[in-house]
mmCIF file of C-alpha atoms and ligand atoms in Angstrom:
data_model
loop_
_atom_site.group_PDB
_atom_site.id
_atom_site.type_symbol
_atom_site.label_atom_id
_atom_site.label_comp_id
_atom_site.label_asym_id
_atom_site.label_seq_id
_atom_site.Cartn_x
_atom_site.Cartn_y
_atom_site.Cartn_z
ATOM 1 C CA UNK M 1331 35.991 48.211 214.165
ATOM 2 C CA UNK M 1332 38.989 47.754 215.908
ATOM 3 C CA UNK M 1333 39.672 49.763 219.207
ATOM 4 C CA UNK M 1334 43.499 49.549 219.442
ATOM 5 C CA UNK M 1335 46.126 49.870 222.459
ATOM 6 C CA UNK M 1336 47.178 53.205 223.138
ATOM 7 C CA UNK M 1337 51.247 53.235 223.992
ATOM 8 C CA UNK M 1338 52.022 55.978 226.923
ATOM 9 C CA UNK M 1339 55.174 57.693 227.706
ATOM 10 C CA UNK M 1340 57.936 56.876 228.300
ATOM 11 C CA UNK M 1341 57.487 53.475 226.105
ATOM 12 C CA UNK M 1342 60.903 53.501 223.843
ATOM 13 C CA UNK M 1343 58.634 52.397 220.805
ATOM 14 C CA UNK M 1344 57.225 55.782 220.538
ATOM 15 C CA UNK M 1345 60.288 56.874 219.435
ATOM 16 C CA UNK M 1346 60.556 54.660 216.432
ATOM 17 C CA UNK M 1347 60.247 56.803 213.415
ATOM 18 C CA UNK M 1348 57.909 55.310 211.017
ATOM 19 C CA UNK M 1349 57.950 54.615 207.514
ATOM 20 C CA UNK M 1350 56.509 55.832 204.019
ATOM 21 C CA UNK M 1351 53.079 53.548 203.461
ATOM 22 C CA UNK M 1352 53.445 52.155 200.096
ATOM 23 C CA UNK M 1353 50.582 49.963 199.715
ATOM 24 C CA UNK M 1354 47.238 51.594 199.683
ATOM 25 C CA UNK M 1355 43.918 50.560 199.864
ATOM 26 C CA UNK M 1356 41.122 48.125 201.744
ATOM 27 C CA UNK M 1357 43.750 46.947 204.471
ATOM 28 C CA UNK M 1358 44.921 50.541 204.702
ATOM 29 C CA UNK M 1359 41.180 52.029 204.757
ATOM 30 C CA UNK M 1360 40.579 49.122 207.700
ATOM 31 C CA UNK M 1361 43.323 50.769 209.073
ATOM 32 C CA UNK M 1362 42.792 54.272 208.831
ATOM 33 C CA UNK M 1363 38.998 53.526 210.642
ATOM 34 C CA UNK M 1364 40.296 52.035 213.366
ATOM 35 C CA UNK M 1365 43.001 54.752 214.223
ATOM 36 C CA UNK M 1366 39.886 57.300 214.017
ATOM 37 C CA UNK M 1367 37.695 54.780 216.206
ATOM 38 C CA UNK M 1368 40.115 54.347 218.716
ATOM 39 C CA UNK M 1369 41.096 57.905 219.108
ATOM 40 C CA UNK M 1370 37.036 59.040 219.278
ATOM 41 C CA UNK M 1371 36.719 56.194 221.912
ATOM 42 C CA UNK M 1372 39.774 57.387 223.860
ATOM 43 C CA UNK M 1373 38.460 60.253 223.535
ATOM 44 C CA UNK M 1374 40.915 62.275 221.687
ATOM 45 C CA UNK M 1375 40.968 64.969 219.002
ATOM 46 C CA UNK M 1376 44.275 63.249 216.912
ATOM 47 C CA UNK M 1377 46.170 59.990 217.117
ATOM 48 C CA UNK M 1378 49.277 58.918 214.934
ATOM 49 C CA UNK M 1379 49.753 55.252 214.119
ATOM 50 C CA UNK M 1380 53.320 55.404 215.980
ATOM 51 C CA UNK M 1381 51.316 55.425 218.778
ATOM 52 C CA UNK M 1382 49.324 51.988 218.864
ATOM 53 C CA UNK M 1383 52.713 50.509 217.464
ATOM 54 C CA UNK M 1384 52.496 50.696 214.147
ATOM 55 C CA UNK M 1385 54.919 52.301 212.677
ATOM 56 C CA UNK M 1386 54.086 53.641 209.297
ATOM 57 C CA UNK M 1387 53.535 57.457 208.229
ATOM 58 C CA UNK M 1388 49.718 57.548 208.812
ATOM 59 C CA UNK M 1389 47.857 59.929 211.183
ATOM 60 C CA UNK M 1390 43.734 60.398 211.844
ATOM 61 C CA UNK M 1391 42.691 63.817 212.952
ATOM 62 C CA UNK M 1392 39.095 65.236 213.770
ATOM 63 C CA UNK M 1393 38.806 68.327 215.703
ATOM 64 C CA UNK M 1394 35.267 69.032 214.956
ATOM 65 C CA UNK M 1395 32.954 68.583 218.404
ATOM 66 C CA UNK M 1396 30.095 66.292 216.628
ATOM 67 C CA UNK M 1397 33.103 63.768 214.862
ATOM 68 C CA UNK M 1398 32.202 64.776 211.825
ATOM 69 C CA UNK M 1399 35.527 66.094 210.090
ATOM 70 C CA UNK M 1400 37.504 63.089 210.430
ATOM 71 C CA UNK M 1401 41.166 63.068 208.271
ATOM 72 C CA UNK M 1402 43.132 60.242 208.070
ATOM 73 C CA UNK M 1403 46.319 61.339 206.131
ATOM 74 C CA UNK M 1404 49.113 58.974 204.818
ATOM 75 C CA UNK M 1405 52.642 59.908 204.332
ATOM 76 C CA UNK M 1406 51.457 63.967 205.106
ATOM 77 C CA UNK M 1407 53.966 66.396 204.041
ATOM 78 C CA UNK M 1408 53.181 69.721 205.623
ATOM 79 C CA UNK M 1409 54.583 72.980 204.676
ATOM 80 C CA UNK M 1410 54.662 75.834 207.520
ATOM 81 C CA UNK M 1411 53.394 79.440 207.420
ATOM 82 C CA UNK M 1412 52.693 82.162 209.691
ATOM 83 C CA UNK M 1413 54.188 82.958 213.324
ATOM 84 C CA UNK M 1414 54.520 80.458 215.877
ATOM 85 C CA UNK M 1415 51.386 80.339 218.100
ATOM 86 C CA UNK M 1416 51.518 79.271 221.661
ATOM 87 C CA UNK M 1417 48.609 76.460 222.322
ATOM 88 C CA UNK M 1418 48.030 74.212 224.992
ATOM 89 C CA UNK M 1419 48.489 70.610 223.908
ATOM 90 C CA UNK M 1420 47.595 67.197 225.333
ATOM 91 C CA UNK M 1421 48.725 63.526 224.036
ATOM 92 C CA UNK M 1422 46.849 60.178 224.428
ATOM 93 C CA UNK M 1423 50.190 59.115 225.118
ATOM 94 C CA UNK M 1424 50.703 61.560 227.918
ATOM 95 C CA UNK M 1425 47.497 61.112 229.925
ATOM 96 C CA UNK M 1426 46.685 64.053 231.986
ATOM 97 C CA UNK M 1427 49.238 66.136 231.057
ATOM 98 C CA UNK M 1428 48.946 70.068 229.468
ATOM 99 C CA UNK M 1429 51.355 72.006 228.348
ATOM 100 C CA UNK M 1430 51.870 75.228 226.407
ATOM 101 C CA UNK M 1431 53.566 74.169 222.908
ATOM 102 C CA UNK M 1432 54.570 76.772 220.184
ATOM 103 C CA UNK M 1433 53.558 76.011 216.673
ATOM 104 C CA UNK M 1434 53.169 77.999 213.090
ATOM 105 C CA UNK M 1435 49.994 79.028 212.637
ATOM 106 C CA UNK M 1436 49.091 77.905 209.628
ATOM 107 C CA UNK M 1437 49.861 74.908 207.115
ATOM 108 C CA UNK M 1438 49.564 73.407 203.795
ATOM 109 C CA UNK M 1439 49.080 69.810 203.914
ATOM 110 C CA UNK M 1440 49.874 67.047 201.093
ATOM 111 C CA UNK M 1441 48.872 63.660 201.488
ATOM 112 C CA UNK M 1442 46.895 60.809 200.310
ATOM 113 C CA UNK M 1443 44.393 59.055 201.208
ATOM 114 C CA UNK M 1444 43.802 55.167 202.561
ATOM 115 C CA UNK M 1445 42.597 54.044 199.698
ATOM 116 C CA UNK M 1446 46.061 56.313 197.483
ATOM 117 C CA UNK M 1447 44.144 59.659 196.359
ATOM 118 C CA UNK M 1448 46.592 62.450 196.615
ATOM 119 C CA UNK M 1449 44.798 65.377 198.513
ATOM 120 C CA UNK M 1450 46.029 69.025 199.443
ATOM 121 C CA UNK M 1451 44.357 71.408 201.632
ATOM 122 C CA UNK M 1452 45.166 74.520 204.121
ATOM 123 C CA UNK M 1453 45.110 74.407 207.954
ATOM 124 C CA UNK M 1454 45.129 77.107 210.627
ATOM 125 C CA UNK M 1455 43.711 76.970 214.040
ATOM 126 C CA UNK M 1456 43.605 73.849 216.378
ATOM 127 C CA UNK M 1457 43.337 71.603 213.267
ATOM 128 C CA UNK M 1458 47.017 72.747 212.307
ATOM 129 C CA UNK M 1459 48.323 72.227 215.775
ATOM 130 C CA UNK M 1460 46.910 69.031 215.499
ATOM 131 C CA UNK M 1461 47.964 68.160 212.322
ATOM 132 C CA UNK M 1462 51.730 69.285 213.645
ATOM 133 C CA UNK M 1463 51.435 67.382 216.490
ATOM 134 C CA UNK M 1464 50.637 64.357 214.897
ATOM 135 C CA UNK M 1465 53.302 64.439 212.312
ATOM 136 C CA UNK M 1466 55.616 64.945 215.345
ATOM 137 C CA UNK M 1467 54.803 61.262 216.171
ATOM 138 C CA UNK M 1468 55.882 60.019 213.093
ATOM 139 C CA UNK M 1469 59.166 60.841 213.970
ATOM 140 C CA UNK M 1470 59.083 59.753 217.122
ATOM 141 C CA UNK M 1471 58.976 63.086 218.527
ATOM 142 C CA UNK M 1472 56.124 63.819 221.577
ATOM 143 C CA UNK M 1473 54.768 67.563 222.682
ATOM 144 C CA UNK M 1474 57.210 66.902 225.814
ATOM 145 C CA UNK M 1475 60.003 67.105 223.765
ATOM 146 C CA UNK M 1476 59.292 71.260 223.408
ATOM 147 C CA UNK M 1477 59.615 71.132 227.312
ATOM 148 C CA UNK M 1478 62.211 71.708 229.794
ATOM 149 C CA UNK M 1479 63.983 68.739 230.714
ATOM 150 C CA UNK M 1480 63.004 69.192 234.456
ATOM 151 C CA UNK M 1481 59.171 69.570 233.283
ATOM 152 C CA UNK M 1482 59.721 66.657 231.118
ATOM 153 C CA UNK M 1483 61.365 64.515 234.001
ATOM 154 C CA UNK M 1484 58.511 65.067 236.682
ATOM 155 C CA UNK M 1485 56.104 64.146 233.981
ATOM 156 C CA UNK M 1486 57.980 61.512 233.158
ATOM 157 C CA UNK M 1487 58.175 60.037 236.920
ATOM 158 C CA UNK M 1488 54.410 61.192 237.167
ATOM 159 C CA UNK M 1489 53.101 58.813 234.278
ATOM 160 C CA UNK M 1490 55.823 55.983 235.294
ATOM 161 C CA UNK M 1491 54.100 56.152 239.204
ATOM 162 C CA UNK M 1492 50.475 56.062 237.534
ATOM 163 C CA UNK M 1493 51.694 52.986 235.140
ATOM 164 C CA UNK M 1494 53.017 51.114 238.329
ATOM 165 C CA UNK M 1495 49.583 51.704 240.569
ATOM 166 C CA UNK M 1496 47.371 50.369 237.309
ATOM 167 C CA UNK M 1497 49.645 47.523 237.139
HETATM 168 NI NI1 NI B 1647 50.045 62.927 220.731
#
């Protein structure tokens, strides 16, 4: 296992949107293991590949409290249902920050896996805010975005300050 670096706001490369996978398989499953590693290790409940600089549609997910439900879904399609919900939302790539973001309910996701299965299932909850969020990344969209610019430019100064004391 691989525990990879975590880019933070406002690094330009998490804006990159990121491509279909098209090769599936051991490299990918390698992959997909380390995304989930380094986002338990962090710790953190969802992590998108855009955001350790890879950019390639694949995102690992577990919301469960004992890291036993982990998802890692590859090229994810999701379909939205339901009213918008209003949830408070962090980002590994946001340290520290919470915010309030609205998102529907409920979702159908298609996907495959690492190693090319196709897969379909139903969300609702936290795991389909997550799932949402995550799928944000991929096109180089972050929760912030959803905020006020004046919100988002005090967090951004915020993180910048923090990233110039740790340096
Ligand atoms: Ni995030």
């Amino acid at each position: 296992m691989t525990i990879l670096n975590i880019l933070h706001y406002p690094d330009q490369r998490l804006r990159t949107k990121a491509v279909p996978v098209t090769d599936f398989g051991p490299e990918l499953e390698q992959f997909g293991a380390d995304l989930l590693e380094t986002m338990y290790a962090a710790p953190g409940i969802g992590l998108a590949a855009t955001q350790v600089d890879v950019h390639q549609r694949i995102i690992a997910v577990d919301v469960s409290e004992n890291h036993d439900d982990p998802h890692v879904l590859v090229n994810p399609v999701l379909t939205l249902h339901g009213e918008l919900q209003e949830t408070e939302e962090g980002c590994l790539s946001v340290p520290g920050i919470y915010e309030p973001v609205r998102r529907a309910e409920r979702i159908t996701v298609a996907a495959r896996t690492p190693a090319g299965d196709e897969i379909s299932f139903e969300a609702d909850g936290l795991l389909a805010v997550c799932i949402q969020h995550e799928c944000d990344h991929l096109e180089g969209k972050l929760f912030v975005d959803y905020l006020s610019s004046l919100k988002r430019s005090r967090i951004r100064k915020k993180l910048q300050k923090q990233q110039k004391q740790r340096a």
